[in-house]
Amino acid sequence: MEDYSANLLETITYFYTKAAQENKFKETEQKLIEFTRCEEAWEGCFFMLNQPDLNDYQMIFAANTLKSKMMFEFDNFKNNHPEEAARFGEEIIKMIKEFINNRSSRPNEVVINSLCLSLAFFSIHQDALPDIDSELCSNVDEVCAMFTVLRYLSEETFFNRIVVKEEVVNSFFRKLREFSPNVFRLINKWAEIMLNPNSEEIKQIDSNRISKLKSSIVEAIFSWVLMEIKEEHFQIISQECEYLIRILFDELQQEGDSASNASSCLGEIMILCKRFKHEDLKKFLFESMDLLLPKFQELCEIEDLQSIENYTEMFLDFADSEIESCIKGQHSQLLNAIIIGFRFEGKHFSQCCKFFGYFFNYIRDNFMEEEREALLPQIKSTLEQLFACIVKKTIMKENEFLEMNDKNDRHVDFVELFENRDRIGHLLKRIAQCIGYQEMYKMQIQQLHDTMTDGNLEDLSTLREIENLLFCLSYSIQLFENFQEVQNVNMLMSDLLQTDLPKATAIRRAILDIIHIISEFMKEMDDETLQTYVRFIMDGFNDQLTLEVSSQCFSNMILKNLETFGPYLDQFLDPANITEFSKVIVSYNPRWGKIFTAILTLSCSVYGNTPDKFRESLIQVLSPFVTILTQESIGAGEATICFEYIADIFRVINDEKRSYGMIKAPSREVLIEIFPTILGLIENFHQQEKPIEASSRVIKYSLRACNDHSDALDQLIQTYVEKVTELFTRYPCSWLIYPISILVPIFGARVNFRELFCNIKEHLLSKVFEHFNSEEVIKADPLLAADLFNMMRKYLQENPDSIFCAGSFKNLMEFTILCCQIEHPELSRQLADFQIDIFIKLKRIQQQELVLVCSEQEMIQIAEFAFEKGAIIFEKYIEAITKVPLEATIDNMVDFMTEIVIYFPEQSVQWINSCLVNVPHNILSEDEKKDFCVDFEYGPDSELNIHRSFKILMKRSKQATLQKLD
């Protein structure tokens, strides 16, 4: 063992110091992994840890290996070597004492913690509590280790992360619960010592070690309090453990994790007080908490965020346990402290929102109306303080967040900002449900008025308050029921828009949010108010930071009030306005496009029965994008953006044509006018994916919008398809199949286009097959094949029998087999779906559910060929499952095989049995291979049985692969 360990120790040191530099990291790591998995590692770990001259790397490796083996492998070792295993507990305690007392010149906390955890695992496995209170008590450091072991005993039993029989853990858990009074008394004893600066035990000890012991005590308390304490055991804490409570309050005033644990622990004890009705302890906790309030005020003044969070979380647990007393004003100082903590960021913020939501819900659900009226002064006082905190919080909007990050002023957590906003929104709704939204609205209006009157409008903090007040106001306005209530808001908005406020983005957004909400009531507004709102919204189009919210507000306002805004259409269509709108757009965003789609929808409602007028308005809306597309220097990015917005515009026409049938003809005329420009750009950018896909969407929605049987449109479609096919012939790529794919469902079944699409389909298949045969299959673009199969499926759906009469059917089946070798999730999905379609259609033709377009003899030949290739496809798939278990790909293979077994049970079972011969025995035994297809017979559970069998095969294959890698 000595020679073996000497080599091992050298390997460990080499791994952590030089292996990476000398490119031997993987090789060295593999040697260490092999050691950790062998049975000799048990003896090796104890041998190494008993050597006096180990370096840090060696100690940590040995301790961590022992910990891991105790956690996962001790049960097996104990069964094979019971006598040797029984001695491990004593050995580990001896090593903990050794590392604490005899290696103190070089203490290693990681090693001691790992050994403490190993001792906890050993005790759980043995279902016996260790005698640590007598073994680890010689000095403060040993006591610290004792409390660490106690903590791990509780945590690991509670969370059950150890590999051991369930009954062993349950038995040990019961022992721990019965032992808990002893633990609480032991903790109380050492807490009394720690809190007495004159005690003999700590006089000679430095402050760092005392702090460490206190922290260990708090961690132990927290872990044992969380275990489902019985009432008689909790009584020990309540009646005998005063110092246990005091040390928690003492640690709460420190820094770091210990303070956080103390806060959580005090909160949990308060909850238990409420559950078990221990009024004396509850009173003591509240008295101790009151003494901390001045300290909390100091922490808030210096903005010690971590401490504020710890204190506030404890205050919340206390208040939650005495919610009714807090409502009635008996703990006003506690409530005020929570409101102060509410102002600061941290994890406690969401808990504060929940608490106050619960607070106001409790009032609503548990107090009669007369009682609520009596409490109103107290509630209003709380509300005023709460609102004051809310309006001083940072509830930034998306654009301001982006603006701040662009300036690199400070890092802001984007997700947290929006979560905070939602939390405050939910809280405001709870308040409104409690006191009535009109009462809340009055308070908000008054507060807004006071802020605007008394505040300095050039001061950033005042602007922030106004923004937040407007944000809060928007939640009240959402509850309005009639126009009369909105009138007051209109007056407020008019005053606000006339105030000389700086153009602060956040305030503009907040005002737009309110306009967005009250647009529901605009039918009854006077022209002057409408004009004021329209001008304000359109001003927002000039700034990219307010463009999105302005466009959404504009769209909502127009679409909900088409009749009201009909007279404004010419103003919106003014070339100066339309061009101005488009100038700020530098990328595609569907929400920005709502400016143009809203105007077009309004145009449909006004000119839907006047084709000439509608044509003019459509040209006007499209003009900024068409102008950009006709520029000689246009780049691919600009073309893509313009195509996306044009597609959105034609999508509106497609939606509106059911209501306004006369818009189809002018839309077709406009499409024919801009079509040469689109076709020219497709040729220019055919080697770039994004502009081609965006232009395809233009064609898709524009053809849907004006889909009829006109000769001009038919010629346009033919020209487009031929041009794309010509480009694909020169440059075969996946994005040039997409334009054909989107047209197949629209025109593929039409008599006048059937021959065209059939020829195109054959040509594309031929070119792709040729391309894959000329390249190494692995190097070929899998998306090219995926898009081809997608297009083929769409064609097959429109022409379900035509696929079989084509001379290319053999090529098609050969190509599917070729693609079975390619590992790619999207290709495997499209390939599986396509194969399922092929075989199901084949079955339906055999059953004469589809009209045969070829002779019976030809059909027999096609079926024989398909089944011959089906066998090869199964062989390829099962080979892939057993050799390369890539889950995303294999799931699709399993789906395909399941479907085919259902439709062709006789043939497919033969294929599977043939394929299983080559599956290795470590994946499926001979008996399992024989039984694999037993449950595949037709029946209500056949699909489930088939799928289960293939899933087992996949799972076994993955396990075999992992073992091979290990």
PDB file of C-alpha atoms in Angstrom, residues 230-351:
ATOM      1  CA  LYS A 230     -42.606  17.639  18.153  1.00  0.00           C
ATOM      2  CA  GLU A 231     -44.421  19.996  20.511  1.00  0.00           C
ATOM      3  CA  GLU A 232     -42.860  18.439  23.631  1.00  0.00           C
ATOM      4  CA  HIS A 233     -39.382  18.911  22.129  1.00  0.00           C
ATOM      5  CA  PHE A 234     -40.093  22.507  21.147  1.00  0.00           C
ATOM      6  CA  GLN A 235     -41.080  23.049  24.774  1.00  0.00           C
ATOM      7  CA  ILE A 236     -37.417  22.445  25.672  1.00  0.00           C
ATOM      8  CA  ILE A 237     -36.454  25.465  23.543  1.00  0.00           C
ATOM      9  CA  SER A 238     -39.284  27.521  25.004  1.00  0.00           C
ATOM     10  CA  GLN A 239     -38.604  26.743  28.669  1.00  0.00           C
ATOM     11  CA  GLU A 240     -34.923  25.789  28.973  1.00  0.00           C
ATOM     12  CA  CYS A 241     -32.982  27.367  26.094  1.00  0.00           C
ATOM     13  CA  GLU A 242     -32.909  31.110  26.637  1.00  0.00           C
ATOM     14  CA  TYR A 243     -29.281  31.368  25.467  1.00  0.00           C
ATOM     15  CA  LEU A 244     -30.074  29.486  22.261  1.00  0.00           C
ATOM     16  CA  ILE A 245     -32.473  32.334  21.389  1.00  0.00           C
ATOM     17  CA  ARG A 246     -30.077  35.023  22.573  1.00  0.00           C
ATOM     18  CA  ILE A 247     -27.215  33.784  20.414  1.00  0.00           C
ATOM     19  CA  LEU A 248     -29.490  33.970  17.371  1.00  0.00           C
ATOM     20  CA  PHE A 249     -30.254  37.632  18.069  1.00  0.00           C
ATOM     21  CA  ASP A 250     -26.555  38.200  18.717  1.00  0.00           C
ATOM     22  CA  GLU A 251     -25.507  36.645  15.400  1.00  0.00           C
ATOM     23  CA  LEU A 252     -28.242  38.527  13.554  1.00  0.00           C
ATOM     24  CA  GLN A 253     -26.256  41.672  14.266  1.00  0.00           C
ATOM     25  CA  GLN A 254     -23.081  40.242  12.692  1.00  0.00           C
ATOM     26  CA  GLU A 255     -22.209  40.001   8.992  1.00  0.00           C
ATOM     27  CA  GLY A 256     -22.235  37.153   6.501  1.00  0.00           C
ATOM     28  CA  ASP A 257     -24.123  33.875   6.166  1.00  0.00           C
ATOM     29  CA  SER A 258     -24.435  33.403   9.917  1.00  0.00           C
ATOM     30  CA  ALA A 259     -26.679  36.490  10.170  1.00  0.00           C
ATOM     31  CA  SER A 260     -28.856  35.202   7.347  1.00  0.00           C
ATOM     32  CA  ASN A 261     -29.178  31.783   9.042  1.00  0.00           C
ATOM     33  CA  ALA A 262     -30.001  33.465  12.372  1.00  0.00           C
ATOM     34  CA  SER A 263     -32.736  35.525  10.702  1.00  0.00           C
ATOM     35  CA  SER A 264     -34.286  32.459   9.041  1.00  0.00           C
ATOM     36  CA  CYS A 265     -34.010  30.457  12.258  1.00  0.00           C
ATOM     37  CA  LEU A 266     -35.742  33.133  14.360  1.00  0.00           C
ATOM     38  CA  GLY A 267     -38.511  33.301  11.783  1.00  0.00           C
ATOM     39  CA  GLU A 268     -38.948  29.509  11.920  1.00  0.00           C
ATOM     40  CA  ILE A 269     -39.036  29.562  15.739  1.00  0.00           C
ATOM     41  CA  MET A 270     -41.714  32.279  15.624  1.00  0.00           C
ATOM     42  CA  ILE A 271     -43.800  30.101  13.272  1.00  0.00           C
ATOM     43  CA  LEU A 272     -43.451  27.179  15.710  1.00  0.00           C
ATOM     44  CA  CYS A 273     -44.485  29.467  18.575  1.00  0.00           C
ATOM     45  CA  LYS A 274     -47.668  30.271  16.695  1.00  0.00           C
ATOM     46  CA  ARG A 275     -48.309  26.597  15.836  1.00  0.00           C
ATOM     47  CA  PHE A 276     -47.746  25.316  19.380  1.00  0.00           C
ATOM     48  CA  LYS A 277     -49.190  28.465  21.064  1.00  0.00           C
ATOM     49  CA  HIS A 278     -46.126  29.278  23.181  1.00  0.00           C
ATOM     50  CA  GLU A 279     -47.101  32.814  24.143  1.00  0.00           C
ATOM     51  CA  ASP A 280     -44.267  33.370  26.644  1.00  0.00           C
ATOM     52  CA  LEU A 281     -41.548  32.622  24.086  1.00  0.00           C
ATOM     53  CA  LYS A 282     -43.380  34.690  21.470  1.00  0.00           C
ATOM     54  CA  LYS A 283     -43.483  37.626  23.895  1.00  0.00           C
ATOM     55  CA  PHE A 284     -39.753  37.213  24.606  1.00  0.00           C
ATOM     56  CA  LEU A 285     -39.015  37.160  20.855  1.00  0.00           C
ATOM     57  CA  PHE A 286     -40.997  40.357  20.266  1.00  0.00           C
ATOM     58  CA  GLU A 287     -39.294  42.106  23.192  1.00  0.00           C
ATOM     59  CA  SER A 288     -35.864  41.085  21.888  1.00  0.00           C
ATOM     60  CA  MET A 289     -36.837  42.228  18.403  1.00  0.00           C
ATOM     61  CA  ASP A 290     -37.978  45.660  19.672  1.00  0.00           C
ATOM     62  CA  LEU A 291     -34.487  46.204  21.091  1.00  0.00           C
ATOM     63  CA  LEU A 292     -33.067  45.710  17.576  1.00  0.00           C
ATOM     64  CA  LEU A 293     -35.200  48.371  15.867  1.00  0.00           C
ATOM     65  CA  PRO A 294     -32.771  51.281  16.587  1.00  0.00           C
ATOM     66  CA  LYS A 295     -29.948  49.142  15.181  1.00  0.00           C
ATOM     67  CA  PHE A 296     -32.074  48.490  12.080  1.00  0.00           C
ATOM     68  CA  GLN A 297     -32.582  52.253  11.614  1.00  0.00           C
ATOM     69  CA  GLU A 298     -28.797  52.737  11.672  1.00  0.00           C
ATOM     70  CA  LEU A 299     -28.304  50.003   9.085  1.00  0.00           C
ATOM     71  CA  CYS A 300     -30.870  51.677   6.812  1.00  0.00           C
ATOM     72  CA  GLU A 301     -29.084  55.010   7.136  1.00  0.00           C
ATOM     73  CA  ILE A 302     -25.765  53.510   6.004  1.00  0.00           C
ATOM     74  CA  GLU A 303     -27.582  51.268   3.448  1.00  0.00           C
ATOM     75  CA  ASP A 304     -26.067  47.978   4.629  1.00  0.00           C
ATOM     76  CA  LEU A 305     -28.182  45.963   2.173  1.00  0.00           C
ATOM     77  CA  GLN A 306     -27.281  42.457   3.367  1.00  0.00           C
ATOM     78  CA  SER A 307     -28.105  43.267   6.989  1.00  0.00           C
ATOM     79  CA  ILE A 308     -31.318  45.069   5.970  1.00  0.00           C
ATOM     80  CA  GLU A 309     -32.345  41.938   4.081  1.00  0.00           C
ATOM     81  CA  ASN A 310     -31.640  39.683   7.090  1.00  0.00           C
ATOM     82  CA  TYR A 311     -33.539  41.902   9.535  1.00  0.00           C
ATOM     83  CA  THR A 312     -36.492  42.440   7.200  1.00  0.00           C
ATOM     84  CA  GLU A 313     -36.914  38.713   6.564  1.00  0.00           C
ATOM     85  CA  MET A 314     -37.113  38.137  10.330  1.00  0.00           C
ATOM     86  CA  PHE A 315     -39.551  41.063  10.773  1.00  0.00           C
ATOM     87  CA  LEU A 316     -41.764  39.553   8.067  1.00  0.00           C
ATOM     88  CA  ASP A 317     -41.924  36.162   9.799  1.00  0.00           C
ATOM     89  CA  PHE A 318     -42.759  37.879  13.087  1.00  0.00           C
ATOM     90  CA  ALA A 319     -45.465  40.062  11.520  1.00  0.00           C
ATOM     91  CA  ASP A 320     -46.908  37.109   9.627  1.00  0.00           C
ATOM     92  CA  SER A 321     -47.405  35.247  12.899  1.00  0.00           C
ATOM     93  CA  GLU A 322     -49.281  38.247  14.392  1.00  0.00           C
ATOM     94  CA  ILE A 323     -51.047  39.588  11.305  1.00  0.00           C
ATOM     95  CA  GLU A 324     -54.241  40.607  13.086  1.00  0.00           C
ATOM     96  CA  SER A 325     -52.348  42.503  15.811  1.00  0.00           C
ATOM     97  CA  CYS A 326     -50.348  44.312  13.113  1.00  0.00           C
ATOM     98  CA  ILE A 327     -53.564  45.332  11.323  1.00  0.00           C
ATOM     99  CA  LYS A 328     -54.997  46.711  14.559  1.00  0.00           C
ATOM    100  CA  GLY A 329     -51.876  48.786  15.194  1.00  0.00           C
ATOM    101  CA  GLN A 330     -50.459  46.810  18.128  1.00  0.00           C
ATOM    102  CA  HIS A 331     -47.096  46.333  16.383  1.00  0.00           C
ATOM    103  CA  SER A 332     -46.844  49.621  14.527  1.00  0.00           C
ATOM    104  CA  GLN A 333     -43.056  49.828  14.968  1.00  0.00           C
ATOM    105  CA  LEU A 334     -42.630  46.389  13.403  1.00  0.00           C
ATOM    106  CA  LEU A 335     -44.843  47.350  10.476  1.00  0.00           C
ATOM    107  CA  ASN A 336     -42.927  50.599   9.984  1.00  0.00           C
ATOM    108  CA  ALA A 337     -39.645  48.662   9.977  1.00  0.00           C
ATOM    109  CA  ILE A 338     -40.951  46.338   7.239  1.00  0.00           C
ATOM    110  CA  ILE A 339     -42.058  49.330   5.157  1.00  0.00           C
ATOM    111  CA  ILE A 340     -38.597  50.871   5.529  1.00  0.00           C
ATOM    112  CA  GLY A 341     -36.994  47.560   4.475  1.00  0.00           C
ATOM    113  CA  PHE A 342     -39.360  47.517   1.497  1.00  0.00           C
ATOM    114  CA  ARG A 343     -37.505  50.507   0.025  1.00  0.00           C
ATOM    115  CA  PHE A 344     -34.293  48.527  -0.428  1.00  0.00           C
ATOM    116  CA  GLU A 345     -33.448  45.944  -3.067  1.00  0.00           C
ATOM    117  CA  GLY A 346     -32.844  42.318  -2.129  1.00  0.00           C
ATOM    118  CA  LYS A 347     -34.453  38.901  -1.864  1.00  0.00           C
ATOM    119  CA  HIS A 348     -36.740  40.225   0.883  1.00  0.00           C
ATOM    120  CA  PHE A 349     -38.476  42.593  -1.566  1.00  0.00           C
ATOM    121  CA  SER A 350     -40.679  39.865  -3.069  1.00  0.00           C
ATOM    122  CA  GLN A 351     -41.505  38.634   0.453  1.00  0.00           C
TER     123      GLN A 351
END
